Amino acid sequence: MTLQTESQPQVASLEQTQINRQMIAILDFGSQYSELIARRIRETQVYSEVLSYRTTAEQLRQLNPAGIILSGGPSSVYDPGAPHCDPEIWNLGIPILGVCYGMQLMVQQLGGGVERSDRGEYGKASLFINDPTDLLTNVEDGTTMWMSHGDSVTRLPEGFELLAHTDNTPCAAIAHQEKKLYGVQFHPEVVHSIGGLALIRNFVYHICECQPTWTTAAFVEESIREIRAKVGDKRVLLALSGGVDSSTLAFLLYKAIGEQLTCMFIDQGFMRKQEPERLVKLFREQFHIPVEYVNARERFLAAIAGVTDPEEKRKRIGHEFIRVFEEESRRLGPFDYLAQGTLYPDVIESADTNVDPQTGERVAVKIKSHHNVGGLPKDLRFKLVEPLRKLFKDEVRKVGRSIGLPEEIVQRHPFPGPGLAIRILGEVTEERLEILRDADFIVRQEINRCGMYSQLWQAFAVLLPIRSVGVMGDQRTYAYPIVLRFVTSEDGMTADWARVPYDLLELIANRIVNEVRGVNRVVYDITSKPPGTIEWE
């Protein structure tokens, strides 16, 4: 099954699903946790999809999910214009779990009462269980759950019973056992909810009777079959960046169609030290996947000469990438398909889909790959191949491992499309690039040596366009400072600065000032996201 985004406000459109695939459908009412619900279900090895709350009962009947989850949301169910689901979904005979707003909507549409609470409930709360069976099997009485609500259920609909409560919320979990309708006022999907995963497992396995069939092996087998059926004997072009997404995609496509795949690596001169050479050698010699190497370093550097504004840098780099990509694809082509490393969060969040009016196929008018550098010309039209668009980032890593990608690629930290050009504040010059490459190389060496690389979301160096006075060898120096930026995160949406050992920072700082000509000062960034961003530009 492949999801597509569309210009309507649906989160994802529906296509025909394989009959033998069990899945849980998540109707999204605007919760910040909707994606997290999907990820938690997939952790149970059961497939899940995030859909718009406007998905009709008839669409759901055709999709035939094993269960439905109604997400939370920022609205109150009694507000004018609040999002409501199709009331016919209660008659589908499919198990349904309402979470927070989803529970309140269930109660309201089935004849119960929801009102503003005298006391809201936000953060951790102890859950006291009235009925420890079914949904709450193996959930410990008094366990911590995460609350975030100002409304509460004041009257249960007919046929519902109370499953659990908290000190401030009399109806924290409810059920209509016969119809298999359930609701919880808390968020079982967040890590702060101690018994949350047990509850999700109860819903998925015991109530919906799903089997754990969503595995990397099953995904790879199905994807290869779908790629071959779609592409046939046509040629496919992939812009390879060396990141986990494009590398996994390259491996998967090569397994499916072999020499019909052409990988193009555009070296724009902003990669880290030794990365372009290492990438090309790895793919050509070790993986035996042909890569067309395009050296465009001089033209990219010329394109941003004298530019200091970060947005202008990105714009010019993106424009230049498009020009090079267009020229090289015409030289190497023709190609019928463009492979993109679109991931499931892109599918959920994007409303920028372009459909060929004659064929109905999605066509590319912008690159949404690891580079993320902007739109392709409208007259450069490809049909899209996006095998990873069902996956979250952590699932891509699992697939990469299963098909033979080495750990150095699977565990590679996120790296921006414009590369080091946006880790040099101000003007980018060849001198500054060399300084930053050498400093960043030391950072990566030492993080790897101490075994911390996989514990960090990102660890890198930034070059500031200022100089400060220093003393080296009894002589005055006037050189650049390097900023070290190490962060921890689960998804990159929020991040915290990493509490790495002082000895490690001291070692890195000493090596940089001693080995990198042009640097005499090293500082450590202790800003979280928010208020800062992970990258400096």
Coordinates of C-alpha atoms in Angstrom, one line a residue:
M1 CA 0.0 0.0 0.0
T2 CA 1.3 3.4 -0.9
L3 CA 0.0 6.7 0.7
Q4 CA -0.1 9.9 -1.3
T5 CA -0.5 13.5 -0.1
E6 CA -3.0 15.7 -1.7
S7 CA -4.1 19.3 -1.7
Q8 CA -7.1 18.7 0.4
P9 CA -6.7 18.9 4.2
Q10 CA -6.6 15.1 4.5
V11 CA -3.4 13.8 6.2
A12 CA -3.1 11.0 3.8
S13 CA -5.2 9.6 1.0
L14 CA -6.4 6.0 0.8
E15 CA -5.5 3.5 -1.9
Q16 CA -6.3 -0.2 -2.1
T17 CA -4.7 -2.2 0.7
Q18 CA -3.5 -5.8 0.5
I19 CA -6.3 -7.9 2.1
N20 CA -3.9 -9.8 4.2
R21 CA -2.2 -6.8 5.9
Q22 CA -3.5 -6.1 9.3
M23 CA -3.2 -2.4 10.2
I24 CA -4.5 0.2 12.7
A25 CA -5.9 3.4 11.3
I26 CA -5.3 6.6 13.2
L27 CA -7.6 9.5 12.6
D28 CA -5.7 12.7 13.3
F29 CA -7.5 15.6 15.0
G30 CA -4.5 17.9 15.1
S31 CA -2.6 16.3 18.0
Q32 CA 1.2 16.8 18.2
Y33 CA 1.4 13.1 19.2
S34 CA -0.4 11.6 16.2
E35 CA 2.8 10.4 14.5
L36 CA 4.0 9.1 17.9
I37 CA 0.9 6.9 18.2
A38 CA 1.7 5.4 14.8
R39 CA 5.3 4.8 15.8
R40 CA 4.3 3.1 19.1
I41 CA 1.9 0.8 17.2
R42 CA 4.6 -0.1 14.7
E43 CA 6.9 -0.9 17.6
T44 CA 4.5 -3.8 18.2
Q45 CA 5.2 -4.9 14.6
V46 CA 1.7 -4.0 13.5
Y47 CA 1.3 -1.6 10.6
S48 CA -0.4 1.8 11.2
E49 CA -1.4 4.8 9.1
V50 CA -2.2 8.4 10.0
L51 CA -5.4 9.6 8.2
S52 CA -7.4 12.8 8.3
Y53 CA -10.3 13.0 10.8
R54 CA -12.4 13.6 7.6
T55 CA -11.9 10.1 6.4
T56 CA -15.4 8.7 6.0
A57 CA -16.8 5.5 7.4
E58 CA -17.1 4.1 3.9
Q59 CA -13.4 4.8 3.2
L60 CA -12.5 3.0 6.4
R61 CA -14.7 0.1 5.5
Q62 CA -12.8 -0.3 2.2
L63 CA -9.5 0.1 4.0
N64 CA -10.6 -2.6 6.4
P65 CA -8.4 -1.8 9.4
A66 CA -8.2 -4.2 12.4
G67 CA -8.7 -1.2 14.7
I68 CA -9.1 2.6 14.7
I69 CA -7.6 5.2 17.0
L70 CA -8.9 8.7 17.4
S71 CA -6.0 11.0 18.3
G72 CA -6.0 13.9 20.7
G73 CA -6.3 17.5 19.5
P74 CA -6.2 21.1 20.7
S75 CA -10.0 21.8 20.3
S76 CA -12.9 21.3 22.7
V77 CA -15.6 19.0 21.3
Y78 CA -18.3 21.5 22.1
D79 CA -16.6 24.5 20.3
P80 CA -18.2 25.7 17.1
G81 CA -16.2 24.3 14.2
A82 CA -14.5 21.7 16.3
P83 CA -13.3 18.7 14.1
H84 CA -15.8 15.8 14.2
C85 CA -15.5 12.3 12.7
D86 CA -18.1 10.6 10.6
P87 CA -20.6 9.3 13.2
E88 CA -21.1 6.2 11.1
I89 CA -17.7 4.9 12.2
W90 CA -19.3 3.8 15.5
N91 CA -21.4 1.3 13.5
L92 CA -18.5 -0.3 11.6
G93 CA -18.0 -3.1 14.1
I94 CA -14.3 -2.3 14.2
P95 CA -12.6 -1.8 17.7
I96 CA -12.0 1.9 18.4
L97 CA -9.8 3.6 20.9
G98 CA -10.3 7.3 21.6
V99 CA -7.3 9.2 23.1
C100 CA -7.9 12.4 25.0
Y101 CA -9.9 14.6 22.5
G102 CA -10.8 11.3 20.7
M103 CA -12.4 9.9 23.9
Q104 CA -14.3 13.1 24.5
L105 CA -15.6 13.1 20.9
M106 CA -16.7 9.4 21.3
V107 CA -18.6 10.3 24.4
Q108 CA -20.3 13.4 22.9
Q109 CA -21.3 11.7 19.6
L110 CA -22.7 8.7 21.5
G111 CA -24.9 10.7 23.8
G112 CA -22.7 11.4 26.8
G113 CA -21.5 14.7 28.4
V114 CA -18.3 16.7 28.1
E115 CA -17.7 19.9 30.0
R116 CA -14.9 22.3 31.0
S117 CA -13.2 21.0 34.1
D118 CA -12.9 23.1 37.3
R119 CA -9.4 21.9 37.4
G120 CA -7.3 21.0 34.4
E121 CA -4.8 18.2 34.5
Y122 CA -1.4 18.6 32.8
G123 CA 1.6 16.4 33.2
K124 CA 2.1 13.3 35.2
A125 CA -0.9 11.7 37.1
S126 CA -1.4 8.4 39.0
L127 CA -3.9 6.1 37.3
F128 CA -6.2 4.2 39.7
I129 CA -7.7 1.1 38.0
N130 CA -11.3 0.1 38.5
D131 CA -11.3 -2.8 36.0
P132 CA -7.9 -4.4 35.4
T133 CA -9.1 -6.6 32.5
D134 CA -9.2 -6.1 28.8
L135 CA -7.7 -2.7 27.9
L136 CA -5.9 -2.4 31.2
T137 CA -4.5 -5.9 31.5
N138 CA -1.0 -5.8 33.0
V139 CA -1.2 -2.1 33.6
E140 CA -0.2 -1.6 37.2
D141 CA -2.6 0.2 39.6
G142 CA -1.3 3.6 40.5
T143 CA 1.0 3.8 37.4
T144 CA 2.0 7.1 36.0
M145 CA 0.2 8.4 32.9
W146 CA 0.6 11.7 31.0
M147 CA -2.4 14.1 31.1
S148 CA -3.0 17.2 29.0
H149 CA -6.6 18.3 29.2
G150 CA -8.9 21.1 30.4
D151 CA -12.2 19.2 29.6
S152 CA -13.6 16.1 31.2
V153 CA -16.3 13.5 30.6
T154 CA -19.2 14.3 33.0
R155 CA -21.7 11.6 31.8
L156 CA -21.0 8.3 30.2
P157 CA -23.0 7.2 27.1
E158 CA -25.4 4.3 27.5
G159 CA -23.6 0.9 27.7
F160 CA -20.2 2.4 28.8
E161 CA -18.5 1.6 32.0
L162 CA -15.7 3.1 34.0
L163 CA -12.2 1.5 33.8
A164 CA -10.0 3.9 35.6
H165 CA -9.7 7.3 37.3
T166 CA -7.2 9.8 38.7
D167 CA -7.5 12.3 41.6
N168 CA -8.7 15.0 39.2
T169 CA -10.4 13.0 36.5
P170 CA -13.3 10.6 37.5
C171 CA -13.4 9.1 33.9
A172 CA -9.8 8.5 32.9
A173 CA -10.6 5.3 31.0
I174 CA -13.9 4.0 29.8
A175 CA -15.2 1.1 27.7
H176 CA -18.3 -0.3 25.9
Q177 CA -17.1 -3.9 26.1
E178 CA -19.7 -5.3 23.7
K179 CA -19.0 -2.8 20.9
K180 CA -15.3 -2.8 21.6
L181 CA -15.3 1.0 22.0
Y182 CA -12.6 2.4 24.4
G183 CA -11.5 5.8 25.6
V184 CA -8.6 7.1 27.7
Q185 CA -8.2 10.7 28.9
F186 CA -4.4 10.4 29.0
H187 CA -1.7 9.9 26.3
P188 CA -0.5 6.3 26.4
E189 CA 1.8 6.9 23.5
V190 CA 4.3 9.3 25.3
V191 CA 7.3 8.0 27.1
H192 CA 6.1 9.6 30.4
S193 CA 3.2 7.2 30.5
I194 CA 4.8 4.3 32.3
G195 CA 2.0 1.7 31.4
G196 CA 1.2 3.2 28.0
L197 CA 2.9 0.6 25.8
A198 CA 1.2 -2.2 27.7
L199 CA -2.2 -0.5 27.1
I200 CA -1.4 -0.1 23.4
R201 CA -0.3 -3.8 23.1
N202 CA -3.6 -4.8 24.8
F203 CA -5.6 -2.8 22.2
V204 CA -3.5 -4.0 19.2
Y205 CA -3.1 -7.7 20.1
H206 CA -6.0 -8.7 22.4
I207 CA -8.8 -6.3 21.3
C208 CA -8.0 -5.9 17.6
E209 CA -6.5 -9.5 17.4
C210 CA -3.5 -8.3 15.2
Q211 CA -0.5 -10.4 14.5
P212 CA 3.1 -8.9 14.6
T213 CA 3.7 -9.1 10.8
W214 CA 5.1 -5.6 10.2
T215 CA 8.7 -6.6 9.9
T216 CA 11.7 -5.3 8.0
A217 CA 11.9 -8.6 6.1
A218 CA 8.3 -8.4 5.0
F219 CA 8.7 -4.7 4.0
V220 CA 11.8 -5.5 1.9
E221 CA 10.0 -8.4 0.1
E222 CA 6.9 -6.3 -0.6
S223 CA 8.8 -3.3 -1.7
I224 CA 10.9 -5.2 -4.2
R225 CA 7.8 -6.7 -5.6
E226 CA 6.1 -3.3 -5.9
I227 CA 9.1 -1.6 -7.5
R228 CA 9.4 -4.3 -10.2
A229 CA 5.7 -4.1 -10.9
K230 CA 5.7 -0.3 -11.2
V231 CA 9.0 0.3 -13.0
G232 CA 8.9 -2.7 -15.4
D233 CA 11.9 -2.4 -17.8
K234 CA 12.2 1.5 -17.4
R235 CA 15.2 3.4 -16.1
V236 CA 15.3 5.1 -12.7
L237 CA 17.4 8.0 -11.5
L238 CA 18.4 8.5 -7.9
A239 CA 20.2 11.6 -6.5
L240 CA 22.5 9.9 -3.9
S241 CA 23.7 12.0 -0.9
G242 CA 25.3 9.3 1.2
G243 CA 22.8 9.7 4.0
V244 CA 20.9 6.7 5.5
D245 CA 17.7 7.5 3.5
S246 CA 19.2 7.7 0.0
S247 CA 21.7 4.9 0.7
T248 CA 19.0 2.6 1.9
L249 CA 16.9 3.6 -1.1
A250 CA 19.8 2.8 -3.5
F251 CA 20.3 -0.6 -2.0
L252 CA 16.6 -1.4 -2.2
L253 CA 16.3 -0.3 -5.8
Y254 CA 19.4 -2.1 -6.9
K255 CA 18.1 -5.3 -5.4
A256 CA 14.8 -4.8 -7.3
I257 CA 16.0 -3.6 -10.7
G258 CA 19.8 -3.8 -10.9
E259 CA 21.3 -2.0 -13.8
Q260 CA 18.1 -0.1 -14.6
L261 CA 19.1 2.2 -11.6
T262 CA 21.5 5.1 -12.1
C263 CA 22.8 6.8 -8.9
M264 CA 24.1 10.3 -9.4
F265 CA 26.3 11.9 -6.7
I266 CA 26.7 15.7 -7.1
D267 CA 29.8 16.9 -5.1
Q268 CA 29.0 20.5 -4.4
G269 CA 32.1 21.0 -2.3
F270 CA 30.4 21.3 1.0
M271 CA 30.7 17.7 2.2
R272 CA 32.8 16.7 5.2
K273 CA 36.4 15.7 4.9
Q274 CA 37.0 12.5 2.8
E275 CA 33.2 11.8 2.5
P276 CA 32.8 12.2 -1.3
E277 CA 35.7 9.9 -2.0
R278 CA 34.6 7.4 0.7
L279 CA 31.0 7.3 -0.6
V280 CA 31.9 6.7 -4.2
K281 CA 34.5 4.1 -3.4
L282 CA 32.1 2.3 -1.0
F283 CA 29.3 2.1 -3.6
R284 CA 31.4 1.2 -6.6
E285 CA 33.9 -1.2 -5.1
Q286 CA 32.3 -2.7 -2.0
F287 CA 28.6 -2.6 -2.9
H288 CA 29.1 -2.9 -6.7
I289 CA 26.4 -0.3 -7.3
P290 CA 27.4 2.1 -10.1
V291 CA 27.5 5.8 -9.2
E292 CA 27.9 8.7 -11.6
Y293 CA 30.2 11.2 -9.8
V294 CA 29.7 14.8 -10.7
N295 CA 32.4 17.3 -9.5
A296 CA 30.6 20.7 -9.3
R297 CA 32.7 22.2 -6.4
E298 CA 33.9 25.3 -8.3
R299 CA 30.5 26.3 -9.7
F300 CA 28.8 25.9 -6.3
L301 CA 31.5 28.0 -4.5
A302 CA 31.2 30.6 -7.2
A303 CA 27.4 30.7 -6.8
I304 CA 27.6 31.8 -3.2
A305 CA 30.7 33.9 -3.4
G306 CA 30.3 37.0 -1.1
V307 CA 26.9 35.8 0.2
T308 CA 26.4 36.1 4.0
D309 CA 22.7 35.8 4.4
P310 CA 21.8 32.1 5.3
E311 CA 18.6 32.0 3.4
E312 CA 20.2 33.4 0.3
K313 CA 22.9 30.8 0.7
R314 CA 20.3 28.0 0.7
K315 CA 18.5 29.5 -2.2
R316 CA 21.6 29.8 -4.4
I317 CA 22.8 26.3 -3.5
G318 CA 19.4 24.9 -4.2
H319 CA 19.2 26.7 -7.5
E320 CA 22.6 25.5 -8.5
F321 CA 21.8 21.9 -7.5
I322 CA 18.7 22.1 -9.8
R323 CA 20.8 23.3 -12.7
V324 CA 23.5 20.6 -12.3
F325 CA 20.9 17.9 -11.8
E326 CA 19.0 19.0 -14.9
E327 CA 22.1 19.0 -17.0
E328 CA 23.4 15.7 -15.8
S329 CA 20.1 13.9 -16.0
R330 CA 19.7 14.9 -19.6
R331 CA 23.3 13.8 -20.3
L332 CA 22.7 10.4 -18.7
G333 CA 19.1 9.9 -19.6
P334 CA 16.5 9.5 -20.7
F335 CA 14.8 8.4 -17.4
D336 CA 11.2 7.6 -16.8
Y337 CA 11.3 7.5 -13.0
L338 CA 12.9 9.6 -10.3
A339 CA 13.6 7.8 -7.0
Q340 CA 13.1 10.0 -3.9
G341 CA 13.8 9.2 -0.2
T342 CA 10.5 10.5 1.0
L343 CA 9.7 9.3 4.5
Y344 CA 6.3 8.8 6.2
P345 CA 6.5 12.1 8.2
D346 CA 6.8 13.9 4.8
V347 CA 3.7 12.1 3.6
I348 CA 1.8 13.1 6.7
E349 CA 2.9 16.7 6.8
S350 CA 3.0 17.5 3.1
A351 CA 0.2 18.9 1.1
D352 CA 2.3 19.6 -2.0
T353 CA 1.4 16.8 -4.4
N354 CA 1.5 17.2 -8.2
V355 CA -0.5 14.8 -10.4
D356 CA -0.1 14.4 -14.1
P357 CA -3.6 15.2 -15.5
Q358 CA -3.3 12.7 -18.3
T359 CA -1.9 9.7 -16.4
G360 CA -2.8 10.4 -12.8
E361 CA 0.8 9.6 -11.8
R362 CA 2.5 11.7 -9.2
V363 CA 5.2 13.8 -10.9
A364 CA 8.2 15.6 -9.5
V365 CA 8.3 19.3 -9.6
K366 CA 10.5 19.4 -6.5
I367 CA 13.1 17.3 -4.9
K368 CA 12.2 16.0 -1.5
S369 CA 15.3 13.9 -0.9
H370 CA 18.0 14.1 1.7
H371 CA 19.3 17.2 -0.1
N372 CA 15.9 19.0 0.3
V373 CA 17.2 21.8 -1.8
G374 CA 14.2 23.0 -3.8
G375 CA 12.1 22.4 -6.9
L376 CA 13.0 20.8 -10.2
P377 CA 11.9 22.6 -13.4
K378 CA 8.3 21.9 -14.3
D379 CA 9.3 20.7 -17.8
L380 CA 11.7 18.1 -16.2
R381 CA 9.0 15.5 -15.5
F382 CA 9.4 12.1 -13.9
K383 CA 7.1 9.6 -12.4
L384 CA 8.1 9.0 -8.8
V385 CA 9.4 5.9 -7.1
E386 CA 9.2 6.4 -3.3
P387 CA 9.6 3.0 -1.6
L388 CA 10.5 4.5 1.8
R389 CA 7.4 6.6 2.1
K390 CA 5.7 4.1 4.5
L391 CA 8.6 4.4 7.0
F392 CA 9.7 6.5 9.9
K393 CA 13.4 7.3 10.3
D394 CA 14.1 4.6 12.8
E395 CA 12.4 2.0 10.5
V396 CA 14.7 3.1 7.6
R397 CA 17.7 2.4 9.7
K398 CA 16.3 -1.1 10.5
V399 CA 15.7 -1.7 6.8
G400 CA 19.2 -0.5 5.9
R401 CA 20.8 -2.9 8.3
S402 CA 18.7 -5.8 7.1
I403 CA 19.8 -5.3 3.5
G404 CA 23.5 -4.9 4.3
L405 CA 24.2 -1.2 4.8
P406 CA 27.3 -0.8 7.0
E407 CA 26.8 0.9 10.4
E408 CA 28.8 4.0 9.3
I409 CA 25.9 4.8 7.0
V410 CA 23.0 3.4 9.1
Q411 CA 24.1 5.4 12.1
R412 CA 25.1 8.5 10.2
H413 CA 24.0 11.7 11.9
P414 CA 21.6 14.0 10.0
F415 CA 23.6 16.3 7.7
P416 CA 22.0 19.3 6.0
G417 CA 21.7 19.4 2.2
P418 CA 23.7 22.6 1.9
G419 CA 26.4 20.9 4.0
L420 CA 29.2 22.9 5.6
A421 CA 28.1 26.0 3.8
I422 CA 25.5 26.6 6.6
R423 CA 27.9 25.6 9.3
I424 CA 30.2 28.5 8.2
L425 CA 28.4 31.7 9.3
G426 CA 28.9 34.5 6.9
E427 CA 30.8 34.2 3.6
V428 CA 31.9 30.7 2.5
T429 CA 35.5 30.6 1.2
E430 CA 37.8 27.7 0.3
E431 CA 40.0 28.6 3.3
R432 CA 37.1 28.5 5.8
L433 CA 35.8 25.3 4.3
E434 CA 39.2 23.6 4.8
I435 CA 39.4 24.9 8.4
L436 CA 35.9 23.6 9.2
R437 CA 36.5 20.3 7.5
D438 CA 39.6 19.7 9.6
A439 CA 37.9 20.7 12.8
D440 CA 34.8 18.6 12.1
F441 CA 37.0 15.6 11.2
I442 CA 38.6 15.8 14.7
V443 CA 35.2 16.0 16.3
R444 CA 34.0 12.9 14.5
Q445 CA 37.2 11.0 15.2
E446 CA 37.0 11.6 19.0
I447 CA 33.3 11.0 19.3
N448 CA 33.7 7.6 17.6
R449 CA 36.8 6.7 19.6
C450 CA 35.0 7.2 22.9
G451 CA 31.9 5.3 21.7
M452 CA 29.5 8.2 22.0
Y453 CA 28.6 8.6 18.3
S454 CA 25.5 6.5 18.5
Q455 CA 24.4 8.2 21.7
L456 CA 24.2 11.6 20.1
W457 CA 21.6 12.9 17.6
Q458 CA 24.2 15.2 16.0
A459 CA 27.8 16.3 16.9
F460 CA 29.6 18.8 14.7
A461 CA 31.6 22.0 14.5
V462 CA 30.6 25.5 13.4
L463 CA 33.0 28.2 12.2
L464 CA 32.2 31.8 13.2
P465 CA 33.2 34.7 10.9
I466 CA 35.0 36.6 13.6
R467 CA 38.5 36.5 15.0
S468 CA 39.8 36.7 18.6
V469 CA 43.2 37.2 20.1
G470 CA 45.1 34.2 21.5
V471 CA 48.6 33.2 22.5
M472 CA 50.4 30.3 20.9
G473 CA 54.2 29.7 21.3
D474 CA 54.6 33.0 23.2
Q475 CA 53.3 34.8 20.1
R476 CA 50.0 36.7 19.6
T477 CA 47.5 35.0 17.3
Y478 CA 44.4 36.5 15.7
A479 CA 42.3 33.5 14.5
Y480 CA 38.8 32.0 14.2
P481 CA 36.8 30.4 17.0
I482 CA 35.2 27.0 16.5
V483 CA 31.8 26.2 18.1
L484 CA 31.1 22.6 19.2
R485 CA 27.5 21.6 18.9
F486 CA 26.5 18.2 20.4
V487 CA 22.8 17.5 21.0
T488 CA 20.6 14.6 22.0
S489 CA 17.1 14.1 20.5
E490 CA 14.5 11.5 19.5
D491 CA 13.3 13.1 16.3
G492 CA 15.0 16.4 15.8
M493 CA 11.9 18.4 16.6
T494 CA 13.2 19.2 20.0
A495 CA 16.8 18.7 21.3
D496 CA 18.9 19.2 24.3
W497 CA 22.6 19.9 24.5
A498 CA 24.6 16.8 25.3
R499 CA 26.2 16.5 28.8
V500 CA 29.4 15.0 27.4
P501 CA 32.4 14.4 29.7
Y502 CA 34.7 17.4 30.2
D503 CA 37.7 15.3 29.4
L504 CA 36.3 14.7 25.9
L505 CA 35.7 18.4 25.3
E506 CA 39.2 19.2 26.5
L507 CA 40.7 16.6 24.2
I508 CA 38.7 17.8 21.1
A509 CA 39.5 21.5 21.9
N510 CA 43.3 20.8 22.4
R511 CA 43.5 18.8 19.1
I512 CA 41.6 21.5 17.1
V513 CA 43.8 24.5 18.3
N514 CA 47.0 22.4 17.8
E515 CA 46.2 20.7 14.5
V516 CA 43.9 23.1 12.6
R517 CA 45.7 26.2 11.3
G518 CA 43.7 29.3 11.7
V519 CA 41.8 28.4 14.9
N520 CA 42.8 29.5 18.4
R521 CA 39.6 29.2 20.4
V522 CA 37.0 26.5 20.9
V523 CA 33.6 27.0 22.7
Y524 CA 30.7 24.7 23.5
D525 CA 27.1 25.5 22.7
I526 CA 24.7 24.7 25.6
T527 CA 21.5 25.9 24.0
S528 CA 18.5 23.6 23.7
K529 CA 15.9 23.5 20.9
P530 CA 13.8 25.5 21.5
P531 CA 14.8 28.3 21.8
G532 CA 17.8 27.7 19.5
T533 CA 17.9 25.4 16.4
I534 CA 20.3 22.5 16.0
E535 CA 22.0 24.1 13.1
W536 CA 23.3 27.6 13.4
E537 CA 22.0 28.7 10.0

